Amino acid sequence: MNLHLTGDFHAVTAAHNLLAAMVDNSLYHRNPLGIEPSSITWPRVLDVNDRALRSIVVGLGGRLDGVPRQSGFDITAASEVMALLALSTSLPDLAARLRRIVVGWTRGGEPVTAKDLRAAGAMATILREAVKPNLLQTLEGTPALVHAGPFGNIATGNSSVLADLIGIRTADVLVTEAGFGADMGAERFFNIKCRTSGLVPDVGVVVATVRALKAHSGRYQIAAGRPLPEDLLAENPDDVAAGAANLRKQIENIAVHGVTPVVAVNGFPTDHPSEWAVIEEVAHGCGVRAAVTTHVADGGSGALDLAEAVLEAARERPPTYRPLYPLEAPLREKIETVARRVYGADGVDYSCPAAQQLDAFERHGLGDLPVCIAKTHLSISHDPSLLGAPTGWRLPVREVRASAGAGFVYAVCGEMRTMPGLPSQPAATRIEMDDDGVISGLS
Amino acid sequence: MNLHLTGDFHAVTAAHNLLAAMVDNSLYHRNPLGIEPSSITWPRVLDVNDRALRSIVVGLGGRLDGVPRQSGFDITAASEVMALLALSTSLPDLAARLRRIVVGWTRGGEPVTAKDLRAAGAMATILREAVKPNLLQTLEGTPALVHAGPFGNIATGNSSVLADLIGIRTADVLVTEAGFGADMGAERFFNIKCRTSGLVPDVGVVVATVRALKAHSGRYQIAAGRPLPEDLLAENPDDVAAGAANLRKQIENIAVHGVTPVVAVNGFPTDHPSEWAVIEEVAHGCGVRAAVTTHVADGGSGALDLAEAVLEAARERPPTYRPLYPLEAPLREKIETVARRVYGADGVDYSCPAAQQLDAFERHGLGDLPVCIAKTHLSISHDPSLLGAPTGWRLPVREVRASAGAGFVYAVCGEMRTMPGLPSQPAATRIEMDDDGVISGLS
Amino acid sequence: MNLHLTGDFHAVTAAHNLLAAMVDNSLYHRNPLGIEPSSITWPRVLDVNDRALRSIVVGLGGRLDGVPRQSGFDITAASEVMALLALSTSLPDLAARLRRIVVGWTRGGEPVTAKDLRAAGAMATILREAVKPNLLQTLEGTPALVHAGPFGNIATGNSSVLADLIGIRTADVLVTEAGFGADMGAERFFNIKCRTSGLVPDVGVVVATVRALKAHSGRYQIAAGRPLPEDLLAENPDDVAAGAANLRKQIENIAVHGVTPVVAVNGFPTDHPSEWAVIEEVAHGCGVRAAVTTHVADGGSGALDLAEAVLEAARERPPTYRPLYPLEAPLREKIETVARRVYGADGVDYSCPAAQQLDAFERHGLGDLPVCIAKTHLSISHDPSLLGAPTGWRLPVREVRASAGAGFVYAVCGEMRTMPGLPSQPAATRIEMDDDGVISGLS
Amino acid sequence: MNLHLTGDFHAVTAAHNLLAAMVDNSLYHRNPLGIEPSSITWPRVLDVNDRALRSIVVGLGGRLDGVPRQSGFDITAASEVMALLALSTSLPDLAARLRRIVVGWTRGGEPVTAKDLRAAGAMATILREAVKPNLLQTLEGTPALVHAGPFGNIATGNSSVLADLIGIRTADVLVTEAGFGADMGAERFFNIKCRTSGLVPDVGVVVATVRALKAHSGRYQIAAGRPLPEDLLAENPDDVAAGAANLRKQIENIAVHGVTPVVAVNGFPTDHPSEWAVIEEVAHGCGVRAAVTTHVADGGSGALDLAEAVLEAARERPPTYRPLYPLEAPLREKIETVARRVYGADGVDYSCPAAQQLDAFERHGLGDLPVCIAKTHLSISHDPSLLGAPTGWRLPVREVRASAGAGFVYAVCGEMRTMPGLPSQPAATRIEMDDDGVISGLS
């Protein structure tokens, strides 16, 4: 549930939906841009989990109520405006990116942008406060910039460029997060975000847990929405070792970008030291530093060893970061480079629509954008059932979309839900307010 | 365009849509409350003018994407949550009103409330900041509480009870506004808002303009969306007099509640003093004070005469305010009392569905609510073409809805749009941001 | 259930839906005629009771699947093609009428016809066999032409012109039926069908039943779908007399067209002779012949008295038939003539869309068509609760539609269902076929 | 365009749509069978090419207008009722098959049949005339039974069992057609239709054309909807030979069922004898008879050589027909047998839903049905671009549906359109009727 802490989400929602209203308004007022209604890819967004809005028909009612067409809502975090906000380097840069948003295509196959609809100025105005990062502090007083939240499965999943640019100027060390695994969050950090920010990372921390590596052994029955199996908690260093191929591949996925990896063993009280030791051995076997961090139980002091390992790694050699591919490479080559070198695929298969979309994007000047591959986070491949570091498979690209404003082309592999649903007992049902206005059930 | 100044609108949007998602989620998860899908009256809301969302089909897609049904979006100002926020006396009162919201009906004809869906606690939590009035100041430094904005045509159209309760404790005189005419805003102020706030008004100011009374003469061709006819600006006191029946009726509509009327002649630089004099004569003929106020041209000092007339009227006699009808009266009697005594109708005609709804509301304990009549503001009647103080007509009630949370039953007379559309050149298209981030086109 | 006896219904369904497919196909192929999608009034039809098809959204799916819009299905009997078939005088006349069908309007407000879509030739080809009347015989060997079945509530409700033209040439006397009361079926017969056929009726038989006149007394609680009250069967000539105003008005509705009325007392075995006598007295009081006919119990011989009364009436004087209004009269005048002189209304009220439609029809050359008023058959008025021969009421016209091909403009007063639904136990569920192919449950 | 020659199509349409109306009616009347709306697979059908009906939302309007859900229309030929009619051996067998139709599934995962809805008796009654084959004659006076027309891409594509049973009893030789290639029409004839009819074929004629084999050479650019390339008509026996792998595989596809193949060289006036000779050589190389037939140019006399070749082949040895798989084999095994032995695939891949459907069908007693594989007719594989006799590919099954009434399970490979659309200039636009009722433009 959204407690509208900062206003980012509201502003993104408002700006996104203003553009959506202007698209349908243009269709309604005799369609001067010649937009092909079925080609419109700009949804509406709301910051609520509402599956009934995934697939809708709008514009019903009568002559005065718009043009009927199929459409849908995404959750606000999946908005291209959110991704765009996270990648902007300034308010004017934000405005320029907004102008480049492609909402659909004309009947003649030309892209229709927010600039064509003259919506970008108003959108930038709505976002003029939201572009400023929020400075919060942790319980221990460490300053933290909290800003933007793009979906990790279809967008970069990284926090904002502006927060990093501010942070790096105000402290000795900037720690920034890249969501959802070194194959996804980190790859996009290196190949999309670093190009935008111009910042060069010294160290890449790979977070490993005993439980995740045991899961990658393939020896446990784990299903989303079900409690974890109990035997996952028993001391079993062999199973950690059996899942270690995944960790080795992710260490490699940092190093391939010229950045020094450090492994953080994210320790939980229910873990066993023998299991931590396996992880540290794997790291050392790859020639990289590792440190157990117990901040979950001990707070900041539990992470001191990790902090020292990171600083040592940073001091050891100058940054040699390099992106994985040049922007000038064709889109297919960029997708295939990520698939082969980061995911370990044998190659890429494109569906017929995906191939047509790639051609259209290159024809219309979007070929120089970096690529963002939307796939499951449960496997390094596109298939959640392939554990460890799978080989001998090909990546199937079902669809390709242009986030021209955010500044990347994303390739969809498999079903990606962009609007969650509520469970049969939503968390909201546990929140109560008593007669004195006291709220319970929030945690 | 929404510049999200205060956060009220975002919070109302979020709370409203959480409830909507929980309604559809309950249908989806085997409908434990037995909700009849076609009886659901709770829409979704967005704070954007988007005609394509007025009438939609939700829940399409497939088995995992909800239950298909017709629905729609209103603009946030038309949300019952907004009306409810404006009528709440405290956070716990807000929570209690949220629990009483009726979202639809069971197959057996019982109301389904936000409490039944266990949504009200979370909604109140979302609204816990929005319930606090915003203290702003005018350009001259007068403190002003700006809080809530319920739609004047389907809800009370008054600012919030909480702002009034705070204002009355912090100053000698509290001026509060009631939107859209003495027949609508003031009637609802007296019969709905005053009952909730417990506050007793001393004086009711009727604002009159030369142009409006000329329009009520029926001698000008005025159409929404067209420029006003030029001859409306020529000096013509006779035409003002010809439209005065409207003003006399509105003066009476204040007095009928036991409150002293004062007429404010809202003077514009293009008016003529001879025309103002006609208005003052009409007021005096009704035995009430009148004062010309030129604040449009002169700021606060232009309203000093009016302020004195109001204070004199207030000092003259103790308040004798009385609501127009007792809450215990049947719903039809309450509607007819407003129609006959405030609007001047000969009676009320109910459509077949309206009659069934009234019976259902009385059967389910909603009969003691006050009534809010949704009608045009262009006439004291329901028919925009009936000018002045029309008689010899009957009020047709097409539909009756329960705003059980806000605390009134509203009767719909004619077509009331609750989601506006954008014009062919939306104002947003004039807003630009240049390369320095400077915004133009906002005014 | 349709047992596809003759093929008319299949051919009408096929021709109607071919035109519908061509309308949507024209929208899809770049809309060369400039059709405004929301103005399309041509539905699709099926000869099955299927409420789920009343209101649908078509054209969903994707770019290759047409243009989304709201539409619906009527039952085949409600097709304008059925009404048109019944009013055609020859195959070429049928083709000419098909060409004139108006399916919707252009964005500029011009009518779009089946000729514009080049669909009429194919439609006529489909109907080339269906235009021929079916010659059947009764159980007693009397020849009967059974042909076409237009809906009595929205169309003429009369059997076909061609069947009458053939019948009148092959026998001394032609008996033809006009569905649903002298106020509806007969009025349309005189003012629409007779103009088309050129035939001049000698006699108009008004069929009266004891039960119907008792019902018009207002002394019984009768509800659609419920069993008739038992006391309706008790001997009660007073109640028949109390309902006689209805019969007197219907006799007058024949005479007003210059045609001699004869009253047929449609006798049932459960009636009482004293009740029949009341009806005969009413007829005689109006100066017209009456005869009891017992064909329900006795077959053809039971109708001999009636047959003689009719022949006598026919011989008595030459036909003086005259239509109620000239075709050149404005549409509003024609509607008001029927409303005042046949229904006994005080006048007609037009909704705002109805007034606009009437103006559009007159502007586009449809003003010379006769009018067909779609209303309930349960009252001479539009209101089923007004029994007998009501006075002191006005006819509300909600909507006006052009059946330009059939050759009339119809005015809709109240809700007219044009697609029935099935009951909870459809008749079809009682039909069984055993292992020898023997069918049961058909009656 | 449908000229409703025989009535089969009308009766199938009526019976099919009666069942559809009863499904939605059951949902509406409190859903006593517990049908899961999103699981309903029974569409509606119309015998018109109408793309706008492919994907629709039904049940909109209001509480009295049914239950909203997504659905669509197929063309009548794609109705399961048409396939079922073609496979029935008698009227009682037809009725029994109708009872077995599965329209959808309950929430608990049980099949819902036409019997459960008590619709089958009425459907059989509607079809009682349509079950009788139509006896026509050719221009040369040869009797021909024309009966039923199931879609060749999703159903058997064969004419009716009843027509064959009648034909075989009334003549020395029965020639029956199996649509769309030996890999599709003939395979279904052998494995579905022959099992139902109990008839044993003596000879299987493979029809080959010069143009088709040239196309299978892969040396020509041929696209649907475009004119054929002109050089296809030049004398070029080498290209015929280059495409001959396809013919060899189809000859094998007859022989694998134990039936003697004969090759008919379907000669056109534009062919060259050297090209016919190539085809004959291919046939002889496979050890089977071949004959050139010029009936296109010469009528029946042009087919005498072929007739003699067929009779010789039939006399040569007794029939040894055997189906390809036993019915008791699991569904997957049956699909794989067809894919490997007839299509030449390396194996079969099932999508996740297809696998679930196969399991559900076997669990509910549908595992003993034969299988019908819906695929393109442009290749022996599922991929229209694989010409000749492709090897080294796997068959992807996207979806599996149960035609439980017709009596087969069909596996969908790729996109199969079951409702065609009209072209931008429909054939219907060329049909005209003049003032004498004379029709032009039909051919």
XYZ file of C-alpha atoms in Angstrom, chain A:
443
model
C 0.000 0.000 0.000
C 1.167 3.456 -0.907
C 1.538 5.835 2.039
C 2.558 8.673 -0.355
C 5.694 9.451 1.619
C 7.471 11.622 -0.898
C 5.184 12.631 -3.722
C 7.327 11.066 -6.497
C 4.726 8.449 -7.182
C 1.860 10.933 -7.297
C 3.707 13.223 -9.666
C 4.720 10.349 -11.939
C 1.130 9.103 -11.937
C -0.222 12.571 -12.751
C 2.293 13.275 -15.515
C 1.884 9.818 -17.036
C -1.906 10.001 -17.093
C -1.961 13.532 -18.464
C -0.106 12.217 -21.498
C -2.517 9.274 -21.761
C -5.506 11.627 -21.657
C -3.896 13.767 -24.352
C -3.366 10.729 -26.586
C -7.025 9.741 -26.401
C -8.057 13.371 -26.671
C -6.133 13.659 -29.902
C -7.877 10.575 -31.296
C -11.200 12.093 -30.280
C -10.578 15.509 -31.806
C -10.285 14.140 -35.371
C -6.868 12.549 -34.868
C -4.735 15.285 -36.475
C -1.529 13.260 -36.013
C -2.959 10.211 -37.808
C -2.314 7.903 -34.865
C -3.205 4.266 -35.522
C -5.323 3.460 -32.432
C -4.267 -0.183 -32.207
C -0.600 0.816 -32.167
C -0.824 2.923 -29.008
C 1.525 1.471 -26.399
C 1.144 4.169 -23.737
C -1.031 2.734 -20.939
C -2.392 4.582 -17.921
C -0.909 3.995 -14.446
C -2.152 3.859 -10.864
C -0.219 3.149 -7.708
C -2.515 0.381 -6.522
C -2.503 -3.363 -7.118
C -5.592 -3.729 -9.274
C -5.717 -6.669 -11.637
C -9.108 -5.634 -13.001
C -7.377 -2.709 -14.711
C -4.803 -4.819 -16.588
C -6.937 -5.195 -19.677
C -9.794 -2.785 -20.282
C -11.796 -1.187 -23.072
C -11.902 2.612 -22.833
C -13.911 5.207 -24.720
C -17.291 3.496 -24.487
C -20.515 5.371 -23.770
C -21.296 7.431 -26.815
C -20.119 9.962 -29.335
C -19.011 12.411 -26.630
C -17.109 9.808 -24.638
C -14.052 9.198 -26.742
C -12.913 6.547 -29.178
C -13.293 2.915 -28.083
C -10.081 0.906 -27.919
C -8.366 -1.733 -25.832
C -5.901 -0.502 -23.283
C -4.869 -1.057 -19.679
C -3.224 0.247 -16.532
C 0.224 -0.538 -15.209
C 1.383 0.081 -11.680
C 3.088 3.490 -11.327
C 6.495 1.917 -10.748
C 6.267 0.390 -14.229
C 5.679 3.779 -15.859
C 8.275 4.880 -18.386
C 8.080 8.247 -16.624
C 9.464 6.603 -13.483
C 12.337 5.057 -15.408
C 12.928 8.369 -17.157
C 12.935 10.266 -13.858
C 15.519 7.857 -12.501
C 17.786 8.378 -15.503
C 17.534 12.186 -15.796
C 20.542 14.315 -14.939
C 18.672 17.633 -14.500
C 15.248 19.208 -14.911
C 15.975 20.315 -18.511
C 17.273 16.828 -19.269
C 14.069 15.437 -17.775
C 12.046 17.728 -20.059
C 14.060 16.637 -23.086
C 13.528 12.957 -22.273
C 9.789 13.539 -21.798
C 9.624 15.051 -25.284
C 11.169 11.888 -26.741
C 8.581 9.500 -25.274
C 6.985 7.419 -28.045
C 3.300 6.722 -27.320
C 2.426 4.874 -30.511
C 2.730 4.981 -34.261
C 0.979 6.706 -37.114
C -0.898 4.782 -39.783
C 2.159 5.395 -41.959
C 4.494 3.822 -39.411
C 6.090 6.967 -37.952
C 6.573 7.272 -34.176
C 4.232 9.638 -32.266
C 5.978 11.407 -29.397
C 4.956 13.424 -26.353
C 6.483 16.355 -28.180
C 4.139 15.821 -31.132
C 1.245 15.931 -28.663
C 2.743 19.029 -26.964
C 2.407 17.323 -23.599
C 6.007 17.337 -22.409
C 6.091 20.866 -20.965
C 3.125 20.227 -18.735
C 4.529 16.857 -17.710
C 7.869 18.424 -16.765
C 6.020 21.062 -14.752
C 4.186 18.380 -12.813
C 7.509 16.628 -12.142
C 9.516 19.720 -11.212
C 9.485 18.856 -7.484
C 9.648 15.112 -7.932
C 12.974 15.418 -9.761
C 14.618 16.408 -6.458
C 15.927 13.456 -4.428
C 14.607 12.969 -0.871
C 17.241 13.078 1.833
C 16.360 10.711 4.677
C 18.522 9.167 7.373
C 18.806 5.644 8.654
C 18.055 4.749 12.284
C 21.801 5.136 12.917
C 21.951 8.582 11.352
C 23.558 7.713 8.032
C 22.271 10.027 5.303
C 20.330 8.213 2.576
C 18.939 9.569 -0.673
C 15.684 7.813 -1.557
C 14.557 8.644 -5.064
C 12.523 6.985 -7.804
C 11.560 3.361 -8.037
C 11.509 1.959 -11.550
C 10.356 -1.631 -11.950
C 13.291 -4.024 -11.864
C 11.779 -6.479 -14.316
C 10.976 -4.160 -17.209
C 13.160 -1.127 -16.494
C 16.534 -0.404 -14.948
C 15.535 -1.161 -11.362
C 18.188 1.287 -10.140
C 17.752 4.351 -7.951
C 18.118 7.749 -9.581
C 21.079 9.219 -11.413
C 20.461 12.569 -9.708
C 20.686 10.995 -6.254
C 24.039 9.463 -7.246
C 25.333 12.734 -8.700
C 24.443 14.533 -5.481
C 25.685 11.750 -3.235
C 29.085 11.436 -4.882
C 29.721 15.149 -4.323
C 28.825 15.064 -0.631
C 30.633 12.028 0.741
C 33.784 9.929 0.342
C 31.958 6.837 -0.663
C 28.666 6.447 -2.469
C 26.821 3.161 -2.160
C 24.031 2.750 -4.683
C 21.738 -0.159 -5.256
C 20.873 -2.011 -8.448
C 17.859 -4.238 -8.077
C 17.393 -7.908 -8.901
C 20.686 -9.751 -9.378
C 23.968 -9.057 -11.091
C 22.571 -10.390 -14.367
C 19.782 -7.799 -14.396
C 20.222 -4.825 -12.037
C 23.993 -4.663 -12.317
C 24.118 -5.247 -16.075
C 21.674 -2.350 -16.570
C 23.605 -0.246 -14.062
C 26.788 -0.706 -16.061
C 25.352 -0.444 -19.554
C 22.501 2.042 -19.155
C 22.839 4.057 -15.954
C 26.627 4.591 -15.912
C 26.530 5.850 -19.494
C 23.906 8.414 -18.456
C 25.480 9.519 -15.193
C 29.067 9.453 -16.437
C 30.048 7.962 -13.060
C 32.616 5.186 -12.925
C 32.137 2.511 -10.264
C 35.150 1.206 -8.325
C 33.680 -1.939 -6.864
C 30.655 -4.140 -7.519
C 29.276 -5.954 -4.481
C 27.559 -9.260 -5.170
C 25.208 -10.125 -2.328
C 24.905 -13.859 -1.656
C 22.749 -15.685 0.861
C 22.954 -19.240 2.086
C 19.326 -19.774 1.252
C 19.537 -18.528 -2.328
C 22.520 -20.743 -3.120
C 20.812 -23.753 -1.559
C 17.806 -22.981 -3.764
C 20.102 -22.901 -6.795
C 21.253 -26.413 -5.973
C 17.909 -27.651 -7.295
C 17.541 -29.899 -4.231
C 14.546 -28.081 -2.693
C 10.935 -27.646 -3.746
C 10.405 -23.887 -3.623
C 7.244 -22.269 -4.949
C 6.259 -18.596 -4.986
C 3.584 -17.841 -2.411
C 4.286 -21.011 -0.391
C 6.305 -21.154 2.882
C 9.935 -22.140 2.376
C 10.663 -25.813 3.033
C 11.906 -26.336 6.611
C 14.945 -28.396 5.691
C 16.315 -25.326 3.919
C 17.279 -24.112 7.404
C 19.205 -27.243 8.404
C 23.015 -27.052 8.328
C 24.016 -28.261 4.918
C 27.171 -26.780 3.413
C 27.116 -29.325 0.588
C 23.942 -27.857 -0.801
C 25.419 -24.370 -0.679
C 28.351 -25.666 -2.699
C 25.966 -27.353 -5.130
C 24.340 -23.995 -5.934
C 27.619 -22.086 -6.186
C 27.714 -22.070 -9.983
C 25.213 -19.231 -9.841
C 27.465 -17.136 -7.614
C 30.499 -17.789 -9.812
C 28.602 -16.614 -12.883
C 27.419 -13.463 -11.120
C 30.983 -12.633 -9.963
C 32.005 -13.000 -13.598
C 29.118 -10.736 -14.632
C 30.667 -7.908 -12.564
C 34.197 -8.560 -13.717
C 33.235 -8.644 -17.390
C 32.511 -4.912 -17.077
C 36.026 -4.235 -15.809
C 34.861 -3.676 -12.234
C 36.299 -5.423 -9.164
C 33.757 -7.771 -7.547
C 33.424 -8.208 -3.775
C 31.122 -10.860 -2.349
C 28.897 -9.887 0.578
C 27.732 -12.933 2.480
C 24.405 -11.624 3.749
C 24.245 -13.563 7.019
C 21.025 -14.410 8.842
C 20.800 -15.667 12.450
C 19.405 -18.983 11.167
C 22.483 -19.613 8.985
C 25.377 -21.833 9.978
C 29.033 -20.637 9.887
C 30.027 -23.707 7.900
C 27.661 -22.547 5.170
C 29.129 -19.032 5.163
C 32.545 -20.574 4.807
C 31.500 -22.298 1.590
C 30.506 -18.975 0.079
C 33.758 -17.345 1.093
C 35.699 -20.232 -0.466
C 33.807 -19.842 -3.724
C 34.695 -16.146 -3.809
C 38.326 -16.803 -3.035
C 38.355 -19.471 -5.699
C 37.369 -16.747 -8.147
C 40.114 -14.523 -6.789
C 37.809 -11.978 -5.172
C 37.337 -10.664 -1.653
C 34.409 -11.794 0.493
C 33.059 -10.734 3.885
C 30.227 -11.960 6.082
C 27.876 -9.139 6.993
C 25.395 -9.495 9.837
C 23.641 -6.140 9.580
C 20.229 -7.830 9.609
C 20.908 -8.870 13.215
C 23.525 -6.339 14.315
C 22.864 -3.099 12.389
C 25.642 -1.049 10.844
C 28.373 -2.568 12.987
C 27.644 -5.963 11.459
C 28.694 -4.623 8.056
C 32.100 -3.259 9.034
C 34.047 -6.185 7.621
C 32.272 -5.809 4.316
C 32.936 -2.052 4.283
C 36.636 -2.672 4.784
C 36.766 -5.298 2.082
C 35.086 -2.904 -0.319
C 37.460 -0.050 0.542
C 40.477 -2.309 0.133
C 39.224 -3.461 -3.232
C 38.615 0.114 -4.316
C 42.090 1.233 -3.278
C 43.792 -1.699 -4.879
C 43.603 -0.532 -8.461
C 42.194 2.312 -10.499
C 38.736 1.837 -12.030
C 38.780 0.061 -15.361
C 35.036 0.015 -15.984
C 33.943 -0.520 -19.594
C 30.470 -1.081 -20.966
C 29.717 -4.388 -22.600
C 28.849 -3.068 -26.026
C 29.148 0.160 -28.012
C 25.880 2.088 -28.491
C 26.446 2.163 -32.241
C 26.102 -1.614 -32.514
C 22.830 -2.845 -34.055
C 20.062 -3.602 -31.548
C 20.161 -7.332 -32.228
C 23.905 -7.383 -31.610
C 23.460 -5.575 -28.297
C 20.748 -7.998 -27.171
C 22.853 -10.965 -28.186
C 25.921 -9.639 -26.412
C 24.020 -9.459 -23.124
C 22.403 -12.845 -23.718
C 25.643 -14.631 -24.477
C 28.128 -12.906 -22.195
C 25.958 -12.185 -19.144
C 23.281 -14.856 -19.280
C 25.321 -17.615 -20.884
C 22.835 -18.241 -23.697
C 23.753 -19.945 -26.957
C 21.908 -17.271 -28.928
C 18.675 -15.314 -29.276
C 15.429 -16.180 -31.093
C 13.122 -13.333 -32.102
C 9.375 -13.728 -32.601
C 8.025 -12.338 -35.834
C 6.591 -9.148 -34.204
C 9.815 -8.627 -32.264
C 11.839 -8.710 -35.458
C 9.526 -6.177 -37.100
C 9.730 -3.898 -34.080
C 13.523 -3.992 -34.032
C 13.579 -3.043 -37.698
C 11.102 -0.197 -37.119
C 13.123 1.146 -34.183
C 16.342 1.167 -36.172
C 14.589 2.826 -39.104
C 13.358 5.619 -36.811
C 16.601 6.518 -35.085
C 16.130 4.446 -31.946
C 18.857 1.986 -32.889
C 21.532 3.741 -30.834
C 19.765 3.201 -27.528
C 21.128 0.682 -25.024
C 19.032 -2.419 -24.407
C 17.198 -3.569 -21.306
C 16.139 -7.201 -21.234
C 12.935 -7.907 -19.306
C 13.097 -11.396 -17.882
C 12.507 -13.350 -14.692
C 14.838 -12.729 -11.722
C 14.500 -16.341 -10.611
C 17.074 -17.623 -13.096
C 20.010 -16.169 -14.995
C 18.104 -17.418 -18.051
C 14.522 -16.504 -19.049
C 13.203 -19.762 -17.614
C 12.619 -19.846 -13.818
C 13.214 -23.584 -13.751
C 16.815 -23.338 -14.980
C 18.901 -22.982 -11.813
C 22.581 -22.365 -11.188
C 24.405 -21.101 -14.299
C 22.511 -22.780 -17.116
C 24.040 -23.394 -20.552
C 22.788 -24.890 -23.787
C 19.704 -22.702 -24.139
C 18.581 -19.817 -26.359
C 16.856 -16.617 -25.269
C 13.386 -16.178 -26.878
C 12.448 -12.501 -27.390
C 8.674 -12.263 -27.595
C 8.292 -8.526 -28.046
C 10.447 -5.395 -28.159
C 9.293 -2.011 -26.871
C 10.844 1.424 -27.080
C 11.242 3.416 -23.880
C 12.561 6.233 -26.021
C 12.118 8.819 -23.299
C 13.817 6.816 -20.576
C 16.432 6.016 -23.161
C 16.478 2.299 -23.810
C 14.881 -0.366 -25.923
C 13.552 -3.246 -23.912
C 13.151 -6.794 -25.048
C 10.452 -8.846 -23.337
C 11.274 -12.513 -22.709
C 8.255 -14.371 -21.309
C 5.271 -12.974 -19.444
C 6.061 -9.848 -17.416
C 3.169 -8.650 -15.239
C 3.187 -4.861 -15.015
C 0.089 -4.580 -12.816
C 0.007 -6.812 -9.735
C -3.201 -8.084 -8.152
C -4.225 -8.211 -4.513
C -4.222 -11.520 -2.637
C -7.462 -12.923 -1.242
C -6.656 -11.249 2.100
C -5.031 -7.924 1.133
C -2.620 -6.430 3.645
C -4.945 -3.424 3.720
C -7.582 -5.489 5.489
C -5.309 -5.752 8.540
C -4.979 -1.980 8.986
C -7.392 -0.551 11.521
C -7.902 2.882 12.997
C -9.422 3.058 16.485
C -11.645 5.796 17.902
C -8.636 7.829 18.990
C -7.196 7.763 15.474
C -4.514 5.231 16.434
C -3.515 3.017 13.517
C -2.660 -0.675 13.886
C -1.682 -3.370 11.416
C 0.813 -1.373 9.397
C 3.652 -3.856 9.905
